[in-house]
Coordinates of C-alpha atoms and ligand atoms in Angstrom, one line a residue:
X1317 CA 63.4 106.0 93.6
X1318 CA 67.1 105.5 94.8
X1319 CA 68.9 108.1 96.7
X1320 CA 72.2 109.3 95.4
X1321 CA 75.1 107.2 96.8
X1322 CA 77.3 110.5 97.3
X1323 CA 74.2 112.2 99.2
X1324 CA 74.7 112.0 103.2
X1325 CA 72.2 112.1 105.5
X1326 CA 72.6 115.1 108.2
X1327 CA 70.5 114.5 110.9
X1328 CA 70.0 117.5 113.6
X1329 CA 68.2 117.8 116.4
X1330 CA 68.4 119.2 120.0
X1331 CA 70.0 116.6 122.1
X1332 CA 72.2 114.1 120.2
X1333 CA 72.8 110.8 122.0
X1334 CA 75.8 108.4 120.8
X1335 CA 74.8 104.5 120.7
X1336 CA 75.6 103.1 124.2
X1337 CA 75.3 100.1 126.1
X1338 CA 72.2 100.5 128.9
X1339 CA 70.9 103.7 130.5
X1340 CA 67.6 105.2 130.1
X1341 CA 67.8 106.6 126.0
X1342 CA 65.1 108.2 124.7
X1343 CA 62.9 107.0 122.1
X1344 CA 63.9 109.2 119.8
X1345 CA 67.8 108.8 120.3
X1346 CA 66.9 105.0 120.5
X1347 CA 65.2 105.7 116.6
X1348 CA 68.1 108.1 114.8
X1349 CA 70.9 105.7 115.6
X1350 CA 69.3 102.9 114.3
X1351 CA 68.8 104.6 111.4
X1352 CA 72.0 106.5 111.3
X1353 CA 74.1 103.2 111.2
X1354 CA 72.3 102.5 107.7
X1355 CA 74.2 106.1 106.5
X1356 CA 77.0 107.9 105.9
X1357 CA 76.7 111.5 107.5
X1358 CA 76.5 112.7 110.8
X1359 CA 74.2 113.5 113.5
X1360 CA 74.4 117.4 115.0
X1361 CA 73.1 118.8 118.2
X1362 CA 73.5 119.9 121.7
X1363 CA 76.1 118.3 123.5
X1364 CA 74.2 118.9 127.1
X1365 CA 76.8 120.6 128.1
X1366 CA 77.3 124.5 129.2
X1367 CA 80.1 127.1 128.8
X1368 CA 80.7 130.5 129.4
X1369 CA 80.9 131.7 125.8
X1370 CA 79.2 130.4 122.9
X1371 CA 82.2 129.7 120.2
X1372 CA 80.7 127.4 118.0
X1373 CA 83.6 124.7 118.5
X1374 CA 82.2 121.5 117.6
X1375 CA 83.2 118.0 118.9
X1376 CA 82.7 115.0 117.0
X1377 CA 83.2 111.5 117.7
X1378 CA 82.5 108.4 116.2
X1379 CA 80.3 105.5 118.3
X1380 CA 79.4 102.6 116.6
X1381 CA 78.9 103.7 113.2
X1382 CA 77.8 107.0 113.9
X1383 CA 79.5 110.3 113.5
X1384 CA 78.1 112.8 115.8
X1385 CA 78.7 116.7 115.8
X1386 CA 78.2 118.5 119.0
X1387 CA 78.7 121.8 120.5
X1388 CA 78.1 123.6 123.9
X1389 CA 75.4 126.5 124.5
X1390 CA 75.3 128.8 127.2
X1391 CA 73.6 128.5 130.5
X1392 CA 71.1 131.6 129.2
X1393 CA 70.6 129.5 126.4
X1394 CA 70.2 126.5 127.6
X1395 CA 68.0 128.2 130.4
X1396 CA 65.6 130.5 127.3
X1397 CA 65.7 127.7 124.6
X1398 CA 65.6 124.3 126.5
X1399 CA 64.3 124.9 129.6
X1400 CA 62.6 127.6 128.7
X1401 CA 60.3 127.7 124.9
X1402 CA 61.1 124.0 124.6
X1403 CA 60.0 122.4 127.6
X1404 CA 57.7 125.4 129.3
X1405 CA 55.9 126.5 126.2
X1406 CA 56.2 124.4 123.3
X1407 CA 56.3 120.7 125.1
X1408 CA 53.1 121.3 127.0
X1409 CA 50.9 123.8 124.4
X1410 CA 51.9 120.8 122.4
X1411 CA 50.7 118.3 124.8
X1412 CA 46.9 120.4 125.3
X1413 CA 48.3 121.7 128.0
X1414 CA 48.1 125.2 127.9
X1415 CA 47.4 125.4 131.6
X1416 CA 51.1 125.1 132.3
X1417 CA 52.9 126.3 129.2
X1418 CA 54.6 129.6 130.0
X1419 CA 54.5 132.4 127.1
X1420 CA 58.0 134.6 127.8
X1421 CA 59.6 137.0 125.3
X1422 CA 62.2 136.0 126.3
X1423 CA 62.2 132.3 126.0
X1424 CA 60.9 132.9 122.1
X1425 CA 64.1 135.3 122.0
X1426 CA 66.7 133.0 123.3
X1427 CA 64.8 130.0 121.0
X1428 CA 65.5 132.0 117.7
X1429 CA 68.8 133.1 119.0
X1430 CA 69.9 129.0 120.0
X1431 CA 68.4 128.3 116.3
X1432 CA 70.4 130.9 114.8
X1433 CA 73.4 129.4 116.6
X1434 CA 73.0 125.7 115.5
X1435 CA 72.6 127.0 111.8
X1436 CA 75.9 129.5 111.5
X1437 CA 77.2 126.3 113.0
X1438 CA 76.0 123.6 111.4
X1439 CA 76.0 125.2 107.4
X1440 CA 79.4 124.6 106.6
X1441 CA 79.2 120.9 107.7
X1442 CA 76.5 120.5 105.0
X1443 CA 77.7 119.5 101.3
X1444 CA 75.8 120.3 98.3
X1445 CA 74.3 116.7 97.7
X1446 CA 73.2 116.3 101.4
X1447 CA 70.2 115.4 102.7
X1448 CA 69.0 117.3 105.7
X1449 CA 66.8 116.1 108.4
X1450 CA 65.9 118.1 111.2
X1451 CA 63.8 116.6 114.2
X1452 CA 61.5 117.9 116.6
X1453 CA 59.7 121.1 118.3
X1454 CA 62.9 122.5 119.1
X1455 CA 64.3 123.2 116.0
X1456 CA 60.9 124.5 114.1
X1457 CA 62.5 127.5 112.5
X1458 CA 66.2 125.5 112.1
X1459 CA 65.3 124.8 107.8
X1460 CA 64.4 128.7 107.6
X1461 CA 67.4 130.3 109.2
X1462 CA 69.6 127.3 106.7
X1463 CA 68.2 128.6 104.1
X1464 CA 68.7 131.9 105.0
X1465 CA 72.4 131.2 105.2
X1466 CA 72.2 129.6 101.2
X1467 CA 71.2 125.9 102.0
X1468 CA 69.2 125.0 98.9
X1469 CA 69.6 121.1 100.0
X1470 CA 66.3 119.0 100.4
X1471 CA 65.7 119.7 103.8
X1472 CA 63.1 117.7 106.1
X1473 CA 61.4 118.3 109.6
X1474 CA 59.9 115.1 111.5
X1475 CA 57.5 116.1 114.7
X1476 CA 57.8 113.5 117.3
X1477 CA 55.0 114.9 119.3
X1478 CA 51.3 115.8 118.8
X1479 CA 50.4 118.7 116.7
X1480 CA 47.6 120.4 118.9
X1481 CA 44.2 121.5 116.9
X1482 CA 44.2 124.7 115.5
X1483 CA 42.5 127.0 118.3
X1484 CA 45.0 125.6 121.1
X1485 CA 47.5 126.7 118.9
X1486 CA 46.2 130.1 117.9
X1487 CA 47.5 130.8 122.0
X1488 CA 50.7 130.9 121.2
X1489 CA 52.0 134.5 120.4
X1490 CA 54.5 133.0 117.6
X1491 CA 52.3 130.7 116.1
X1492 CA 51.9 132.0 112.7
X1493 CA 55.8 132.6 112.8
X1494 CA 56.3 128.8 113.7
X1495 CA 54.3 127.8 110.7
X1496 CA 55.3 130.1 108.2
X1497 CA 59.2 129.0 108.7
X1498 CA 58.0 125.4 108.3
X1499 CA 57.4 126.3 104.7
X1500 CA 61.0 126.7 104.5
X1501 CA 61.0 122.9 104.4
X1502 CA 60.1 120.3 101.6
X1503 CA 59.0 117.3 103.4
X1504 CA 56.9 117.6 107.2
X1505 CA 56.3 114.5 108.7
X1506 CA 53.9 113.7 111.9
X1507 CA 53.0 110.3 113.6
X1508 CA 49.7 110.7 112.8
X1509 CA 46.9 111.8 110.6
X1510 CA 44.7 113.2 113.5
X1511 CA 48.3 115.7 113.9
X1512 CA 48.8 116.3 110.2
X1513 CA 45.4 117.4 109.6
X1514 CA 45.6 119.8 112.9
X1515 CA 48.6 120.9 111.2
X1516 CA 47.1 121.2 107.7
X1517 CA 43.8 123.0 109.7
X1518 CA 46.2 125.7 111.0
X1519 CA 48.2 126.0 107.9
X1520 CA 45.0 126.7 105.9
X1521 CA 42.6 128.2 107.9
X1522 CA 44.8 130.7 109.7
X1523 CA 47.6 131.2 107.3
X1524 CA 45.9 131.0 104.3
X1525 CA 47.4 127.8 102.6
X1526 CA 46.2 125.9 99.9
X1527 CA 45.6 122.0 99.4
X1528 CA 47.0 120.4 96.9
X1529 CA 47.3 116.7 97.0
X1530 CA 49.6 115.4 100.1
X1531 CA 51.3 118.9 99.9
X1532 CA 50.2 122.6 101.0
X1533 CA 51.4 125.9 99.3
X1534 CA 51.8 129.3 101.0
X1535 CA 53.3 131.9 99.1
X1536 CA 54.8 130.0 96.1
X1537 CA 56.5 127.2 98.7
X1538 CA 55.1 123.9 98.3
X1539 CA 55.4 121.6 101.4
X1540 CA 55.1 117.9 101.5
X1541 CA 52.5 117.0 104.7
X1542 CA 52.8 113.3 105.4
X1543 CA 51.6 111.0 108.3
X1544 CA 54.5 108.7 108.6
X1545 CA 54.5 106.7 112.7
X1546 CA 57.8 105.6 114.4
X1547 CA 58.6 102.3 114.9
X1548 CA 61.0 100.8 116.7
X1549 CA 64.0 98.7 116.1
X1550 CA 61.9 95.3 116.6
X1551 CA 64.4 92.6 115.0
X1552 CA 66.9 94.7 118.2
X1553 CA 64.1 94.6 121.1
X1554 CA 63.3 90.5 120.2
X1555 CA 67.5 89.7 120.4
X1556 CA 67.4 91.9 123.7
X1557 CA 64.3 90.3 125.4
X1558 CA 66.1 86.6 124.6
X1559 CA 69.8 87.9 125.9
X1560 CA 70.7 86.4 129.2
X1561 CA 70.1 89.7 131.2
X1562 CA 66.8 89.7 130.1
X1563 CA 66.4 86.1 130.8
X1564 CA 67.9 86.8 134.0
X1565 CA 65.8 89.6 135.2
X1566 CA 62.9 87.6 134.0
X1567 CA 63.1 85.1 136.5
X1568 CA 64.1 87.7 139.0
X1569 CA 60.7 89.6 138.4
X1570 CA 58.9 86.2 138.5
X1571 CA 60.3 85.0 141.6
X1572 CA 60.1 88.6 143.1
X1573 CA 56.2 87.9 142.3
X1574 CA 55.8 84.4 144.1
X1575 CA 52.9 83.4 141.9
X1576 CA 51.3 87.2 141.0
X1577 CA 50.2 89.0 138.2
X1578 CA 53.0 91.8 137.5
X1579 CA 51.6 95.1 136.1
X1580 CA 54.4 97.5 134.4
X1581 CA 54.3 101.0 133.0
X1582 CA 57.8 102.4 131.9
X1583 CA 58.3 106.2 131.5
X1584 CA 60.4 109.3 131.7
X1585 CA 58.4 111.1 134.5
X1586 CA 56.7 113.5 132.6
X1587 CA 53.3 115.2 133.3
X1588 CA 52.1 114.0 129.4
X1589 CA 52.2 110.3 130.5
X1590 CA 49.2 110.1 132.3
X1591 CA 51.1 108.3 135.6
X1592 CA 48.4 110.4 137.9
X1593 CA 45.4 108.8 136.3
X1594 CA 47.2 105.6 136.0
X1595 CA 47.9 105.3 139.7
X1596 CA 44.4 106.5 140.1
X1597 CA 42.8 103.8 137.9
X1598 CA 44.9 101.0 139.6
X1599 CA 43.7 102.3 143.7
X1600 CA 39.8 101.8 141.8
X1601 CA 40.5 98.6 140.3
X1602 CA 41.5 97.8 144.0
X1603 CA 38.7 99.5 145.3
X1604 CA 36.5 97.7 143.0
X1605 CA 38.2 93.9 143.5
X1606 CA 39.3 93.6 146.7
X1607 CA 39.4 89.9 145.7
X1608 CA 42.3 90.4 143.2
X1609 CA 43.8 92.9 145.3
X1610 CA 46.8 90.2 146.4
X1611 CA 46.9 88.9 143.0
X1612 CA 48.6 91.3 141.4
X1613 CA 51.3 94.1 141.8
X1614 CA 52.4 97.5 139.8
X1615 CA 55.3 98.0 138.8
X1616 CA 56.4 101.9 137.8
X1617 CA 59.8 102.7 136.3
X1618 CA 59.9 106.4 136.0
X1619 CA 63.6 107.8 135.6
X1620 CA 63.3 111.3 136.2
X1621 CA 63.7 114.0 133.4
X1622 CA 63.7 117.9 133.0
X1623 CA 64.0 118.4 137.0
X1624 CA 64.8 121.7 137.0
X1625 CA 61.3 122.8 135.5
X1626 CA 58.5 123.2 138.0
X1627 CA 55.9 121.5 136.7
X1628 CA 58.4 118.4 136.6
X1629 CA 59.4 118.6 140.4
X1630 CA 55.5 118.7 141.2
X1631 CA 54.6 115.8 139.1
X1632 CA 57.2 114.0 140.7
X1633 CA 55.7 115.2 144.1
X1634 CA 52.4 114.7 143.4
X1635 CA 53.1 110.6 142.6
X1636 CA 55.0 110.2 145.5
X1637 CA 51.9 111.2 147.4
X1638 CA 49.9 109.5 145.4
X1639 CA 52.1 105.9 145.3
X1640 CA 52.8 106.3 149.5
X1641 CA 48.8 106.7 149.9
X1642 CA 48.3 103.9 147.8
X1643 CA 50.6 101.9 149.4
X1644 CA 49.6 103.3 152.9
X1645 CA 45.8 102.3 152.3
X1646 CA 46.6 99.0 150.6
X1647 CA 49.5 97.2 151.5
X1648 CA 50.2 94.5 153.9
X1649 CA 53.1 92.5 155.4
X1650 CA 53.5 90.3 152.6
X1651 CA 52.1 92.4 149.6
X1652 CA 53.0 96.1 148.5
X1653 CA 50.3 97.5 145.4
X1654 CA 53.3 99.9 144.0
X1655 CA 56.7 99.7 143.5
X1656 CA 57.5 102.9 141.7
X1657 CA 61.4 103.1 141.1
X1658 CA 62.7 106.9 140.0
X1659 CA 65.6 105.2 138.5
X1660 CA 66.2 103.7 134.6
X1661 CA 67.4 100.6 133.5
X1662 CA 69.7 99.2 130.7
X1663 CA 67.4 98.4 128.0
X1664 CA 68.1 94.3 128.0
X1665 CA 66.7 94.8 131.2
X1666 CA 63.6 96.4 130.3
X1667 CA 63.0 93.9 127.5
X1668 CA 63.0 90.7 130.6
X1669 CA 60.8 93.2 132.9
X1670 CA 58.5 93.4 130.0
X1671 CA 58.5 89.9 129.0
X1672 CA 57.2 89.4 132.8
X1673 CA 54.8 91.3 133.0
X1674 CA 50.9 90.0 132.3
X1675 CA 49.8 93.8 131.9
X1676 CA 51.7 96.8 129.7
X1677 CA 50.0 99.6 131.3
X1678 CA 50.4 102.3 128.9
X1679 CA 48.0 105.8 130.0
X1680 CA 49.5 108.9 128.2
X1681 CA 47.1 112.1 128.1
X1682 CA 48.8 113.1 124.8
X1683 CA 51.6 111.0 123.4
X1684 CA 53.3 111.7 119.6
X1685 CA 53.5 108.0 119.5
X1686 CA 54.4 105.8 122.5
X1687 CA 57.5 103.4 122.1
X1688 CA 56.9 101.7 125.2
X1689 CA 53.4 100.3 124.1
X1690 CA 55.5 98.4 120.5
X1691 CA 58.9 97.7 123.1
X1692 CA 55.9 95.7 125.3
X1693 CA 54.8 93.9 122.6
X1694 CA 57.9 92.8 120.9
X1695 CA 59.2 91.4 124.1
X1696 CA 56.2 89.1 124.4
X1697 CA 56.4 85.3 124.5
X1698 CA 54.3 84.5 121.7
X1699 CA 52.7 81.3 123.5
X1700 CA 52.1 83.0 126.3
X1701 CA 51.7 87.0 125.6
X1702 CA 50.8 89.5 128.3
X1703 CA 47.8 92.2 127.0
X1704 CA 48.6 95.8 125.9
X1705 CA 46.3 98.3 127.9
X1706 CA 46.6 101.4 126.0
X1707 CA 45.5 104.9 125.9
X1708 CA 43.4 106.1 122.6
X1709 CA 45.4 109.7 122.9
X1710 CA 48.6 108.3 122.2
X1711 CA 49.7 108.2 118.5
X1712 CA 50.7 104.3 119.0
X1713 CA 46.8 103.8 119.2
X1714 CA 45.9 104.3 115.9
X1715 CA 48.1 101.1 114.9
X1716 CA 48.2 99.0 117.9
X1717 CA 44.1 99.7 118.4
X1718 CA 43.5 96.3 117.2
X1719 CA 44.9 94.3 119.6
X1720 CA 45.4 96.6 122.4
X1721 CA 42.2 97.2 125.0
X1722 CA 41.6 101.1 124.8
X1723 CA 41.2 103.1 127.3
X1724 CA 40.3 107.1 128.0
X1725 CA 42.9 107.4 130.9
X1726 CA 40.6 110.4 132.2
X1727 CA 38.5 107.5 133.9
X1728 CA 39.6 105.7 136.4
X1729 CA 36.7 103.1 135.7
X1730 CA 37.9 102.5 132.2
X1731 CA 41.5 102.0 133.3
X1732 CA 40.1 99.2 136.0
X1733 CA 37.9 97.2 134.2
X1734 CA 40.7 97.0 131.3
X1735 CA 42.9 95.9 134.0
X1736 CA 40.3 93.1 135.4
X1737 CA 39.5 92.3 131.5
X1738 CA 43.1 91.3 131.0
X1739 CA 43.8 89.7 133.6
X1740 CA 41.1 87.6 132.8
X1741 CA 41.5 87.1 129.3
X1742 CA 42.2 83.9 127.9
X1743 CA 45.3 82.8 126.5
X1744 CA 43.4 82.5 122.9
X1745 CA 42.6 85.4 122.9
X1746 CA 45.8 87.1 124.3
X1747 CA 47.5 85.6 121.4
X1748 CA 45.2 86.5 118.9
X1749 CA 45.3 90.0 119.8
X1750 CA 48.8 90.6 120.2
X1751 CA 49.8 88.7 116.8
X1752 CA 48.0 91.5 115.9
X1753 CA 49.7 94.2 116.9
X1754 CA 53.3 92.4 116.5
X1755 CA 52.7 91.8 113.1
X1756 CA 52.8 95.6 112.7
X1757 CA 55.8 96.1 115.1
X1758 CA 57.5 94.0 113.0
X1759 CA 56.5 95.2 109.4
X1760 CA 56.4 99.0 110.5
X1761 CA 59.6 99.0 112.3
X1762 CA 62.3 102.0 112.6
X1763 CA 63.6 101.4 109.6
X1764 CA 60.5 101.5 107.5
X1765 CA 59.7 104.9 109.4
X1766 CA 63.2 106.1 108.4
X1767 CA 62.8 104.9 104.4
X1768 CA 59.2 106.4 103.8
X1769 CA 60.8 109.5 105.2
X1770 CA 63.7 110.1 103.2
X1771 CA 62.2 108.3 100.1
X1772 CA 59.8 111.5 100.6
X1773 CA 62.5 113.7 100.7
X1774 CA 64.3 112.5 97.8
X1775 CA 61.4 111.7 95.7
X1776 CA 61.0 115.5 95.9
X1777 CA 63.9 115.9 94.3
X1778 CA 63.1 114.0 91.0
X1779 CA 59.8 115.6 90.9
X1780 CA 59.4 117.6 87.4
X1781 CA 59.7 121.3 86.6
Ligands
GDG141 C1 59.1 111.2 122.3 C2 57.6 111.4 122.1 C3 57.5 109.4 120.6 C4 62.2 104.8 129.4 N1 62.7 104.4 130.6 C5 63.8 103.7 130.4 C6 64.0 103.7 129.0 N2 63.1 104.3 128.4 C7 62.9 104.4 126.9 C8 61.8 103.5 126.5 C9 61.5 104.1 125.1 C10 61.8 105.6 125.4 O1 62.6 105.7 126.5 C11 60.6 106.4 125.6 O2 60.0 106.6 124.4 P1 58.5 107.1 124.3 O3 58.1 107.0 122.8 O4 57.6 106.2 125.1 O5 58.4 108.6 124.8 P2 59.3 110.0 124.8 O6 60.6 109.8 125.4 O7 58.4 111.0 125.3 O8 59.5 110.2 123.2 C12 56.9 110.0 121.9 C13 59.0 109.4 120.7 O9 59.5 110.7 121.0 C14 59.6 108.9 119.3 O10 59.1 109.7 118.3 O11 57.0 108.0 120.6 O12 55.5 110.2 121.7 O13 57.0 112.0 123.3 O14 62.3 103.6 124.1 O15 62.2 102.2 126.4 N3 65.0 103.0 128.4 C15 65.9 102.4 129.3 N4 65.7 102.4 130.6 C16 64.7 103.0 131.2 O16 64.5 103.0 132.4 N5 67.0 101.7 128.8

């Protein structure tokens, strides 16, 4: 079904980040502009920036290709919404963590009150043929207040991270809330199936929803549920792995190795990623082989993120511990086990780290997807590929499982005989199994992710009666 050529696509979500050289994107900002430059139609969000007095003044601007529409929150807001329901209750309830999320009135208040905010802003932006796209956990109840305000466009809601099973959920004072205002919706979308059908388990068993087909209805609204995984921008990560900074830095890394394997794990430093247990499996695999022990180095790049929430600044204290023990126990004149670097680099850069490295070390506890795992295997050299060690809770497991080796990053002793079984693998088989799992980097890319999406959302549209 084609989409009609006057119909925009309005993408909104929480933080919007304009297309720039370098610096440490996210993978979901790294996603939307890719698929933004395809589209007319903006991008809305949070600018990241405070002011005294919400006024609703919104700044656009125009970066390759993309318009983008921001405005400023409060520091109350910013502190209740963001800091607050976002990252203290919904990011880790979300993650199975219900040991650090934080239930506050008041964070659920200043949520609704931010959501409320973004819609009286954001509705008279929005044209009669546009298409509306809202991302992520903190804008769940975004479509409702729209349509509360008269929005009767197609309107669409894309989770980037797990949907947790049904009784984790059922913590969570607003949970039935959450869900009923995703009704409000047409089209949900999830990386997933094992998160759809947690979300379909709620929806039904505590709600009351029916099944019917690939949609659910709850009280006359009929939602479209559909497991549809990110991709990223492969033909993009290939030309950036072959630019001269990634050539560049690729001999840097391999010199800086003088003849060792190089181990690398890339992440925002975030509790979800598993870098405890990661660190944890590499000191057994050194235990375990002090024969290899020279032979190999890790390399962790974890730019810092959310700092001023606690259970950030003690996951970033715990793995300094844990890296300077390592190091302390292991290390020798010539050699050093770590390097952990709490800074980001420009993504050409990553792409020629990657490319060095033998082992992509991937170990999240609970990951919507996992970008880094596809970015690793796209920057491969394809006679020579390096192996994808990969956790099976991530989202990116259920297409990469082929070629990846699998691990539960709760044991250490999984996490070190993957590492020994790479490094040991033969180039045969190295190549076999990451043909595999670049053949569906390539063919499930960004923009296929983007194009099932809104073809669902539109299709919706020409649906009879
Ligand atoms: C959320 C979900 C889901 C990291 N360090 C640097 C850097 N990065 C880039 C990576 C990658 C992105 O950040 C991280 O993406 P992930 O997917 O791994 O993780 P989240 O940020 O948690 O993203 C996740 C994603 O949304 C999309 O739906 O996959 O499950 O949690 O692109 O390369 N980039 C640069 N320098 C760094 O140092 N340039």
């Amino acid at each position: 079904m084609e989409r009609d050529p006057l119909s925009r696509l309005i993408i909104i979500s929480n933080r919007v980040s304009a297309p720039k050289e370098g610096g440490a994107q996210g993978g979901l900002a790294v996603a939307l502009s890719a698929a933004l430059r395809e589209y007319k139609g903006l991008w809305f969000g949070w600018s990241g920036e405070t002011t005294e007095q919400f006024t609703g003044h919104i700044n656009f601007q125009r970066h390759q290709g993309v318009t983008t529409a921001t405005v400023d929150l409060e520091e109350q807001d910013v502190e209740e919404y963001y800091n607050g329901y976002a990252n203290r209750t919904l990011w880790p309830l979300f993650h199975y963590r219900i040991d650090l999320a934080e239930y506050e009135r008041g964070f659920a208040g200043g949520y609704e009150r931010v959501n409320d905010r973004f819609a009286d802003t954001v509705r008279p932006l929005i044209e009669a043929d546009d298409i509306v796209w809202v991302q992520d956990y903190h804008m769940f109840p975004l479509g409702s207040a729209l349509r509360k305000r008269g929005c009767e466009n197609r309107m669409g809601f894309f989770l980037h991270i797990p949907w947790p099973p049904r009784r984790l959920l059922a913590v969570l004072p607003e949970a039935a809330e959450l869900v009923r205002h995703l009704f409000d919706y047409d089209v949900i979308g999830f990386h997933t199936s094992e998160w759809l059908e947690s979300f379909c388990d709620y929806a039904v068993d505590e709600l009351g929803a029916d099944r019917d087909g690939d949609a659910l209805v709850l009280d006359g609204r009929r939602l479209l549920v559909m497991a549809d995984p990110i991709g990223i921008d492969a033909k993009e990560f290939i030309a950036a792995s072959h630019s001269p900074v990634a050539r560049l830095i690729y001999r840097r890394m391999r010199d800086s190795a003088v003849g060792r394997d190089l181990i690398v794990g890339v992440d925002r430093l975030d509790y979800s990623k598993g870098l405890e247990e990661r660190f944890l499996g590499y000191e057994r695999f050194l235990q375990e082989h002090p024969e290899e022990r020279k032979e190999v180095f890790l390399l962790q790049i974890a730019p810092p993120s959310r700092g001023s929430v606690e259970s950030y600044q003690k996951i970033r204290a715990t793995l300094e511990g844990l890296s300077g023990r390592i190091n302390g126990a292991y290390a020798d004149m010539d050699w050093v086990p770590i390097r952990y670097v709490n800074q980001g680099y420009p993504r050409e850069q990553l792409a020629g780290i990657y490319r060095a490295a033998r082992i992509g070390l991937v170990t999240p506890l609970r990951d919507g997807m996992n970008l880094v795992a596809k970015e690793y295997v796209a920057a491969q050299n394809p006679e020579d590929p390096g192996v994808l060690v990969l956790s099976r809770f991530a989202g990116a497991a259920a297409q990469m499982g082929e070629g990846a080796l699998l691990i539960n990053p709760y044991s250490a002793e999984e996490i070190s005989d993957a590492i020994l079984k790479a490094l040991k693998m033969p180039r045969g088989e190295r190549i076999e199994r990451w043909r595999r799992m670049m053949d569906n980097v390539e063919r499930e890319d960004v923009l296929w992710w983007r194009k099932r999406f809104t073809d669902a959302l539109i299709g919706k549209v020409e649906e009879p009666g």
